[in-house]
């Protein structure tokens, strides 16, 4: 019989929604984890903000809790640091300290990775340590490892996805019940999907951070949140959703990362997609990501993108990987950023618009509106007119054109006196 291996010692930073489930899974699966890794895992400390907070019946010694996260990270007996606190600071300081000291880090912190992932990777290289972050994008869905490892023999050309559960719940609810944004947000809050302050979700910041992480991995290029064009979904109305339905479409908040020979573009915005699109049927708070690679063709990843237990599943997977590497003295693949592609501004991306206009109903209106599109070299795909007199509406869908030309068209339309108002402008994707 081989001698029992010394335990891999874990420091957990954060014991909230995700951290609590990490603790529970470590306890429930201790035997299997030991067998899979080849050594037991031992939790040596848990850093939190409030020692006195009620945490239910957690299967750990209360003496493990501390408010001194940095002190815990610096302890000599820590092999792997798990960061599930979130935010930029002090998480950046803790993670950098751990990595430079040769301690592997597992984190779910998309905000930090999207802002300063490059510096964290540099610290990992400096300390010869692992930096894993599967849980940072799309919760439980194994997505980053396929991009970081399985697809490294191929060339990824596009990543399109629904990567925010809260907004997908809201938009799905608006589509199925006809509810407005505020009503659907209230429901999401009652069900515990939306946070007390849902700004990061509904304004697209959360999805933009995830888009930056996905684009960096897919295109071997450092992309930060600041490189991502972002538009939230708070302006999507029940009327937009009804209009989408009439066209055989629905509206989703999409993250779209595309690569050309020498550049990438990364954007997050609401978009109309046909009901036949694989992402149209992704409902509730689920996430789905569609990856296109030259040799592999289309690949679809689907599952729970949020919630304590699904996210903890991804964290545990990373803990196992980092622990195995510790035992064998190997490392995870280091950052791949050799391509260094330029990031194209949104204005140069080819997009399509769905524009809904309230117009005066009199002869020549259609010609005047069409003239504005022609002036900006934007080709019209379909035009639909409804209503009469004071209630006339024109719904125009364009062919693909540079986003800057489409935005300029909308601006010129708003200055036409026959256009009473621009009721909505949405990008159209997927056909
Ligand atoms: P919570 O707010 O539920 O938990 C945060 C934890 O961090 C709490 O335990 C809190 O302590 C602790 N904490 C806060 N500040 C400090 C500090 N200064 N020192 C020590 N501990 C501190 O967050 P979540 O669990 O929801 O999220 C954690 C991370 O996981 C974030 O990066 C998030 O983006 C990411 N994530 C979350 C998902 C989810 O569905 N919730 C999904 C995917 C990723 P205390 O308990 O005392 O308040
Ligand atoms: N607020 C995020 C969401 C949590 O709704 O998807 C998961 O990252």
Coordinates of C-alpha atoms and ligand atoms in Angstrom, one line a residue:
X1 CA 0.0 0.0 0.0
X2 CA 1.4 3.4 -0.9
X3 CA 1.8 5.8 2.0
X4 CA -1.0 8.4 2.5
X5 CA -0.1 11.7 0.8
X6 CA 0.0 15.0 2.7
X7 CA -3.2 17.0 2.2
X8 CA -3.5 19.9 -0.3
X9 CA -4.3 22.9 1.9
X10 CA -6.9 25.3 0.8
X11 CA -7.6 28.9 1.9
X12 CA -11.1 30.1 1.0
X13 CA -11.7 33.8 0.6
X14 CA -15.4 34.5 0.8
X15 CA -18.2 32.4 2.2
X16 CA -21.3 33.9 0.6
X17 CA -23.6 32.4 -2.2
X18 CA -20.7 30.6 -3.9
X19 CA -18.3 30.1 -1.0
X20 CA -20.9 28.4 1.1
X21 CA -21.6 25.8 -1.6
X22 CA -17.9 25.3 -2.1
X23 CA -17.6 24.4 1.6
X24 CA -20.5 22.0 1.4
X25 CA -19.2 20.3 -1.8
X26 CA -15.7 19.9 -0.3
X27 CA -17.3 18.2 2.7
X28 CA -19.9 16.1 0.8
X29 CA -17.4 14.8 -1.8
X30 CA -14.3 14.6 0.4
X31 CA -13.8 10.8 -0.3
X32 CA -14.2 11.0 -4.0
X33 CA -12.1 14.2 -4.3
X34 CA -9.3 12.4 -2.4
X35 CA -9.5 9.4 -4.8
X36 CA -9.5 11.6 -7.9
X37 CA -6.7 13.9 -6.8
X38 CA -4.5 11.3 -5.0
X39 CA -4.4 13.3 -1.8
X40 CA -7.0 14.7 0.6
X41 CA -8.1 18.4 0.5
X42 CA -7.9 20.3 3.8
X43 CA -9.6 23.7 4.4
X44 CA -7.2 25.6 6.6
X45 CA -9.0 29.0 6.8
X46 CA -12.1 30.9 5.6
X47 CA -11.9 34.7 5.2
X48 CA -15.1 36.7 5.5
X49 CA -16.1 40.3 6.2
X50 CA -18.5 39.6 9.1
X51 CA -17.5 36.9 11.6
X52 CA -20.9 37.1 13.4
X53 CA -23.0 36.5 10.2
X54 CA -25.4 33.6 10.3
X55 CA -24.2 30.9 7.9
X56 CA -26.6 28.0 8.6
X57 CA -25.3 24.6 9.4
X58 CA -21.9 24.7 7.6
X59 CA -19.8 21.5 8.1
X60 CA -16.7 23.3 9.3
X61 CA -14.9 24.3 12.5
X62 CA -16.0 27.9 13.4
X63 CA -12.4 28.5 14.4
X64 CA -11.5 28.5 10.7
X65 CA -13.2 31.8 10.1
X66 CA -11.1 35.0 10.0
X67 CA -11.5 38.6 8.8
X68 CA -7.8 38.8 7.9
X69 CA -7.8 37.6 4.3
X70 CA -4.3 38.8 3.5
X71 CA -2.9 37.1 6.6
X72 CA -4.6 33.8 5.5
X73 CA -3.2 34.1 1.9
X74 CA 0.3 34.7 3.3
X75 CA 0.3 31.6 5.6
X76 CA 3.1 29.1 4.8
X77 CA 0.7 26.2 5.0
X78 CA -1.5 27.3 2.2
X79 CA -1.2 25.5 -1.2
X80 CA -4.3 26.8 -3.1
X81 CA -6.2 30.1 -2.6
X82 CA -9.9 30.1 -3.6
X83 CA -11.2 33.7 -4.2
X84 CA -15.0 34.0 -4.2
X85 CA -15.4 37.5 -2.7
X86 CA -15.6 39.5 -6.0
X87 CA -14.7 43.1 -6.9
X88 CA -11.4 44.6 -7.9
X89 CA -9.7 45.4 -4.6
X90 CA -8.7 43.9 -2.2
X91 CA -9.2 40.7 -4.3
X92 CA -6.5 41.8 -6.8
X93 CA -4.0 42.3 -3.9
X94 CA -4.8 38.9 -2.4
X95 CA -4.6 37.0 -5.7
X96 CA -1.4 38.7 -6.8
X97 CA 0.2 38.0 -3.4
X98 CA -0.8 34.3 -3.6
X99 CA 0.4 33.8 -7.2
X100 CA 3.8 35.5 -6.7
X101 CA 4.4 33.3 -3.7
X102 CA 3.7 30.2 -5.8
X103 CA 0.3 29.4 -4.5
X104 CA -2.3 28.4 -7.1
X105 CA -5.4 30.5 -7.3
X106 CA -9.0 29.5 -8.2
X107 CA -11.3 32.4 -8.7
X108 CA -14.8 33.2 -10.0
X109 CA -14.0 37.0 -10.2
X110 CA -15.0 38.0 -13.7
X111 CA -14.8 41.7 -12.9
X112 CA -11.2 41.5 -11.9
X113 CA -10.2 39.2 -14.7
X114 CA -11.8 41.4 -17.3
X115 CA -10.1 44.5 -15.8
X116 CA -6.6 43.2 -15.0
X117 CA -6.4 39.6 -16.1
X118 CA -3.1 40.2 -17.9
X119 CA -1.4 41.3 -14.7
X120 CA -2.8 38.3 -12.8
X121 CA -1.4 35.9 -15.5
X122 CA 2.0 37.7 -15.3
X123 CA 1.9 37.1 -11.5
X124 CA 1.1 33.4 -12.1
X125 CA 4.0 33.1 -14.5
X126 CA 6.3 34.9 -12.0
X127 CA 5.3 32.5 -9.2
X128 CA 5.1 29.4 -11.4
X129 CA 1.6 29.0 -10.1
X130 CA -1.8 28.1 -11.6
X131 CA -4.6 30.6 -12.2
X132 CA -7.9 28.9 -12.9
X133 CA -11.2 30.8 -13.4
X134 CA -13.8 28.4 -15.0
X135 CA -16.6 29.8 -12.7
X136 CA -16.1 33.4 -13.9
X137 CA -18.0 32.9 -17.1
X138 CA -21.3 31.0 -17.5
X139 CA -21.3 29.4 -14.0
X140 CA -21.4 25.7 -14.2
X141 CA -20.8 25.4 -17.9
X142 CA -17.4 23.9 -18.8
X143 CA -16.5 26.6 -21.4
X144 CA -13.2 28.1 -20.5
X145 CA -11.2 24.9 -20.4
X146 CA -12.4 23.9 -23.9
X147 CA -11.3 27.3 -25.1
X148 CA -8.1 27.2 -23.1
X149 CA -7.1 23.6 -24.0
X150 CA -9.4 21.5 -26.2
X151 CA -9.7 24.1 -29.0
X152 CA -6.0 25.1 -29.0
X153 CA -5.4 23.0 -32.2
X154 CA -8.1 25.0 -34.1
X155 CA -8.9 28.6 -34.9
X156 CA -11.9 30.0 -33.2
X157 CA -13.7 32.6 -35.4
X158 CA -16.6 33.6 -33.3
X159 CA -18.2 33.3 -29.8
X160 CA -21.8 34.3 -29.4
X161 CA -23.7 33.8 -26.3
X162 CA -26.2 34.5 -23.6
X163 CA -23.9 34.9 -20.5
X164 CA -26.1 36.7 -18.0
X165 CA -28.7 34.7 -16.3
X166 CA -30.6 37.6 -14.7
X167 CA -31.2 39.4 -18.0
X168 CA -32.1 36.2 -19.8
X169 CA -34.7 35.5 -17.2
X170 CA -36.1 39.0 -17.6
X171 CA -36.2 38.9 -21.4
X172 CA -37.6 35.4 -21.5
X173 CA -40.3 36.5 -19.1
X174 CA -41.1 39.6 -21.2
X175 CA -41.3 37.3 -24.3
X176 CA -43.6 34.7 -22.7
X177 CA -45.9 36.9 -20.7
X178 CA -45.9 40.3 -22.5
X179 CA -44.6 41.9 -19.3
X180 CA -42.6 45.2 -19.3
X181 CA -39.0 45.5 -18.1
X182 CA -39.9 46.7 -14.6
X183 CA -42.5 44.0 -14.0
X184 CA -40.1 41.3 -15.2
X185 CA -37.2 42.7 -13.1
X186 CA -39.5 42.6 -10.0
X187 CA -40.2 38.9 -10.7
X188 CA -36.5 38.2 -11.1
X189 CA -35.8 39.9 -7.8
X190 CA -38.5 38.0 -6.0
X191 CA -37.1 34.7 -7.3
X192 CA -33.6 35.6 -6.1
X193 CA -32.1 35.9 -9.6
X194 CA -31.5 39.6 -9.6
X195 CA -29.3 41.2 -6.9
X196 CA -30.5 44.1 -4.7
X197 CA -28.6 46.3 -7.1
X198 CA -29.1 44.8 -10.6
X199 CA -27.2 47.5 -12.5
X200 CA -24.2 45.3 -13.4
X201 CA -26.6 42.8 -15.0
X202 CA -29.2 44.9 -16.7
X203 CA -26.7 47.5 -18.0
X204 CA -24.5 44.8 -19.5
X205 CA -21.4 45.3 -17.3
X206 CA -21.5 41.6 -16.1
X207 CA -21.9 40.3 -19.6
X208 CA -19.1 42.7 -20.9
X209 CA -16.7 41.4 -18.4
X210 CA -17.5 37.8 -19.4
X211 CA -17.2 38.8 -23.1
X212 CA -13.7 40.1 -22.5
X213 CA -12.6 36.9 -20.8
X214 CA -14.1 34.8 -23.6
X215 CA -12.5 36.9 -26.4
X216 CA -9.1 36.8 -24.7
X217 CA -9.1 33.0 -24.5
X218 CA -10.7 32.4 -27.9
X219 CA -8.5 34.8 -29.9
X220 CA -5.2 34.6 -28.0
X221 CA -5.3 38.3 -27.4
X222 CA -5.6 40.4 -24.2
X223 CA -9.1 41.9 -24.3
X224 CA -10.3 44.0 -21.3
X225 CA -13.8 45.1 -20.3
X226 CA -12.9 48.6 -21.6
X227 CA -12.4 47.1 -25.1
X228 CA -16.0 45.8 -25.1
X229 CA -18.8 47.8 -26.7
X230 CA -21.6 47.6 -24.1
X231 CA -25.3 48.5 -24.3
X232 CA -27.7 47.3 -21.5
X233 CA -31.2 46.0 -22.0
X234 CA -33.2 48.5 -19.8
X235 CA -34.6 50.2 -22.9
X236 CA -36.1 47.0 -24.4
X237 CA -39.9 47.5 -24.1
X238 CA -42.9 45.2 -24.3
X239 CA -43.6 46.9 -27.7
X240 CA -40.1 45.8 -29.0
X241 CA -40.8 42.3 -27.8
X242 CA -44.2 42.3 -29.5
X243 CA -42.6 43.7 -32.7
X244 CA -39.9 41.0 -32.6
X245 CA -42.6 38.3 -32.2
X246 CA -44.5 39.6 -35.3
X247 CA -41.2 39.1 -37.2
X248 CA -40.8 35.5 -35.9
X249 CA -38.0 36.7 -33.6
X250 CA -37.2 37.2 -29.9
X251 CA -34.8 39.6 -28.1
X252 CA -31.8 38.4 -26.1
X253 CA -28.9 40.2 -24.5
X254 CA -26.0 38.8 -26.5
X255 CA -22.3 38.8 -26.2
X256 CA -20.7 38.7 -29.6
X257 CA -16.9 38.2 -30.1
X258 CA -15.7 37.9 -33.7
X259 CA -12.3 37.5 -35.3
X260 CA -11.0 38.5 -38.7
X261 CA -7.5 37.9 -40.0
X262 CA -6.0 40.8 -38.1
X263 CA -8.5 42.1 -35.6
X264 CA -11.3 41.2 -33.1
X265 CA -14.5 42.9 -32.2
X266 CA -16.3 42.3 -28.9
X267 CA -19.8 43.7 -28.1
X268 CA -22.7 43.2 -25.7
X269 CA -26.1 44.5 -26.6
X270 CA -29.7 43.4 -26.9
X271 CA -30.5 41.9 -30.3
X272 CA -33.4 40.5 -32.2
X273 CA -32.7 36.9 -33.2
X274 CA -35.0 34.6 -35.2
X275 CA -36.9 32.0 -33.2
X276 CA -35.0 29.3 -35.3
X277 CA -31.6 30.5 -33.9
X278 CA -30.1 28.1 -31.3
X279 CA -29.9 30.8 -28.7
X280 CA -33.6 31.8 -29.1
X281 CA -34.9 28.8 -27.1
X282 CA -32.5 29.4 -24.1
X283 CA -35.0 30.4 -21.5
X284 CA -35.2 31.2 -17.7
X285 CA -31.9 32.1 -16.1
X286 CA -29.9 29.6 -18.3
X287 CA -26.8 30.6 -20.3
X288 CA -25.7 29.2 -23.7
X289 CA -22.6 29.9 -25.7
X290 CA -22.2 29.2 -29.4
X291 CA -18.5 28.8 -30.5
X292 CA -17.5 28.6 -34.1
X293 CA -14.1 27.2 -35.0
X294 CA -12.6 26.7 -38.5
X295 CA -12.1 22.9 -38.2
X296 CA -14.6 22.0 -35.5
X297 CA -17.5 23.9 -36.9
X298 CA -20.2 25.1 -34.6
X299 CA -20.2 24.0 -30.9
X300 CA -22.9 24.8 -28.4
X301 CA -22.4 25.0 -24.6
X302 CA -25.5 25.2 -22.4
X303 CA -26.4 25.1 -18.7
X304 CA -26.8 27.0 -15.5
X305 CA -24.8 30.3 -15.6
X306 CA -25.4 31.4 -12.0
X307 CA -26.4 30.2 -8.5
X308 CA -24.2 29.1 -5.6
X309 CA -24.2 25.3 -6.3
X310 CA -23.8 25.3 -10.1
X311 CA -21.0 27.9 -9.8
X312 CA -19.4 25.9 -6.9
X313 CA -19.3 22.9 -9.3
X314 CA -17.0 24.8 -11.6
X315 CA -14.9 26.0 -8.7
X316 CA -14.4 22.5 -7.4
X317 CA -13.3 21.3 -10.9
X318 CA -10.6 24.0 -10.8
X319 CA -9.6 23.0 -7.3
X320 CA -9.1 19.4 -8.4
X321 CA -7.0 20.5 -11.4
X322 CA -4.8 22.9 -9.4
X323 CA -4.4 20.2 -6.6
X324 CA -3.3 17.5 -9.1
X325 CA -0.8 19.9 -10.6
X326 CA 0.6 20.6 -7.2
X327 CA 1.0 16.9 -6.6
X328 CA 2.7 16.2 -9.9
X329 CA 4.7 19.5 -10.0
X330 CA 3.1 20.5 -13.2
X331 CA 1.2 23.7 -14.3
X332 CA -1.9 24.6 -16.1
X333 CA -1.4 25.9 -19.6
X334 CA -0.1 29.5 -19.3
X335 CA -1.8 32.5 -20.8
X336 CA -1.8 32.5 -24.6
X337 CA -1.8 36.1 -25.9
X338 CA 0.7 35.8 -28.8
X339 CA -1.8 36.9 -31.5
X340 CA -2.1 40.4 -30.1
X341 CA -4.9 41.3 -32.5
X342 CA -6.2 44.8 -32.6
X343 CA -9.6 45.5 -31.2
X344 CA -12.0 47.0 -33.8
X345 CA -14.3 49.8 -32.6
X346 CA -18.1 49.1 -32.8
X347 CA -18.5 51.5 -35.7
X348 CA -16.5 49.2 -37.9
X349 CA -18.5 46.1 -37.0
X350 CA -21.0 44.9 -39.6
X351 CA -24.5 44.8 -38.0
X352 CA -28.2 45.1 -39.0
X353 CA -30.7 47.4 -37.5
X354 CA -34.5 47.1 -36.8
X355 CA -35.8 50.6 -36.6
X356 CA -39.3 51.5 -35.6
X357 CA -40.4 55.1 -36.5
X358 CA -43.6 57.1 -35.7
X359 CA -44.2 59.1 -38.8
X360 CA -46.6 61.6 -40.3
X361 CA -48.8 59.8 -42.8
X362 CA -48.6 61.7 -46.1
X363 CA -47.4 61.2 -49.6
X364 CA -43.6 61.2 -49.9
X365 CA -42.8 60.1 -46.4
X366 CA -41.5 56.7 -47.4
X367 CA -39.4 58.2 -50.2
X368 CA -37.9 60.7 -47.7
X369 CA -37.1 58.0 -45.2
X370 CA -35.6 55.7 -47.9
X371 CA -33.5 58.7 -49.1
X372 CA -31.8 58.9 -45.7
X373 CA -30.8 55.3 -45.8
X374 CA -29.5 55.7 -49.3
X375 CA -27.5 58.8 -48.3
X376 CA -25.6 56.7 -45.7
X377 CA -25.3 53.7 -48.1
X378 CA -27.4 51.5 -45.9
X379 CA -29.5 49.0 -47.8
X380 CA -33.1 48.3 -46.6
X381 CA -34.2 44.7 -46.4
X382 CA -37.8 45.1 -45.4
X383 CA -40.3 48.0 -44.7
X384 CA -43.6 47.5 -43.0
X385 CA -46.1 50.3 -42.5
X386 CA -49.0 50.2 -40.1
X387 CA -51.6 52.7 -38.8
X388 CA -52.8 55.9 -40.5
X389 CA -52.8 59.7 -39.9
X390 CA -51.5 60.4 -36.4
X391 CA -50.8 56.7 -35.7
X392 CA -48.6 55.8 -38.6
X393 CA -45.6 53.6 -37.9
X394 CA -42.8 52.4 -40.2
X395 CA -40.7 49.4 -39.2
X396 CA -37.6 49.1 -41.3
X397 CA -35.0 46.2 -41.2
X398 CA -31.7 46.9 -42.9
X399 CA -29.2 44.7 -44.6
X400 CA -25.8 44.4 -43.0
X401 CA -23.8 47.7 -42.9
X402 CA -21.0 49.2 -40.7
X403 CA -22.5 50.1 -37.3
X404 CA -21.3 53.7 -37.7
X405 CA -23.3 54.1 -40.9
X406 CA -26.4 52.6 -39.2
X407 CA -26.0 54.9 -36.2
X408 CA -25.6 57.9 -38.5
X409 CA -28.8 56.9 -40.4
X410 CA -30.7 56.9 -37.1
X411 CA -29.3 60.3 -36.2
X412 CA -30.3 61.8 -39.6
X413 CA -33.8 60.2 -39.3
X414 CA -34.3 61.8 -35.9
X415 CA -33.8 65.2 -37.6
X416 CA -36.5 64.7 -40.3
X417 CA -39.6 66.7 -39.5
X418 CA -41.9 63.9 -40.8
X419 CA -40.4 61.6 -38.2
X420 CA -42.4 62.2 -35.0
X421 CA -40.3 59.9 -32.9
X422 CA -37.9 57.0 -33.2
X423 CA -39.8 54.4 -31.1
X424 CA -37.0 51.8 -31.0
X425 CA -33.7 50.8 -32.5
X426 CA -32.4 47.2 -32.1
X427 CA -29.6 45.3 -33.7
X428 CA -30.6 42.1 -35.5
X429 CA -28.4 39.0 -35.5
X430 CA -28.5 35.6 -36.9
X431 CA -30.0 35.7 -40.4
Ligands
LIG1 P1 -21.5 37.1 -2.0 O1 -21.7 38.6 -1.9 O2 -22.7 36.2 -1.7 O3 -20.3 36.7 -1.0 C1 -19.2 37.5 -0.9 C2 -18.4 36.9 0.3 O4 -17.2 37.7 0.4 C3 -19.1 37.0 1.6 O5 -18.8 35.8 2.4 C4 -18.4 38.2 2.3 O6 -18.3 38.1 3.7 C5 -17.0 38.1 1.7 N1 -16.3 39.3 1.8 C6 -16.6 40.5 1.3 N2 -15.7 41.5 1.5 C7 -14.7 40.8 2.1 C8 -13.5 41.3 2.7 N3 -13.0 42.5 2.6 N4 -12.7 40.4 3.3 C9 -13.1 39.1 3.5 N5 -14.3 38.6 3.0 C10 -15.1 39.5 2.3 O7 -20.9 36.9 -3.5 P2 -21.1 35.6 -4.4 O8 -20.8 34.4 -3.6 O9 -22.4 35.7 -5.1 O10 -20.0 35.9 -5.5 C11 -18.6 35.6 -5.3 C12 -17.8 35.7 -6.6 O11 -18.3 34.7 -7.5 C13 -18.0 37.1 -7.3 O12 -16.8 37.3 -8.0 C14 -19.1 36.8 -8.3 O13 -19.0 37.6 -9.4 C15 -18.7 35.4 -8.7 N6 -19.8 34.6 -9.3 C16 -21.0 34.5 -8.6 C17 -22.1 33.8 -9.1 C18 -23.4 33.7 -8.4 O14 -24.3 33.1 -9.0 N7 -23.5 34.2 -7.2 C19 -21.9 33.1 -10.4 C20 -20.6 33.2 -11.0 C21 -19.6 34.0 -10.5 P3 -19.6 38.0 4.6 O15 -20.2 36.7 4.4 O16 -19.1 38.2 6.0 O17 -20.5 39.1 4.2
LIG2 N1 -25.4 38.1 -12.0 C1 -24.8 37.0 -12.8 C2 -25.9 36.5 -13.8 C3 -24.3 35.9 -12.0 O1 -27.1 36.8 -13.6 O2 -25.6 35.8 -14.7 C4 -23.5 34.9 -12.7 O3 -22.3 35.4 -13.2

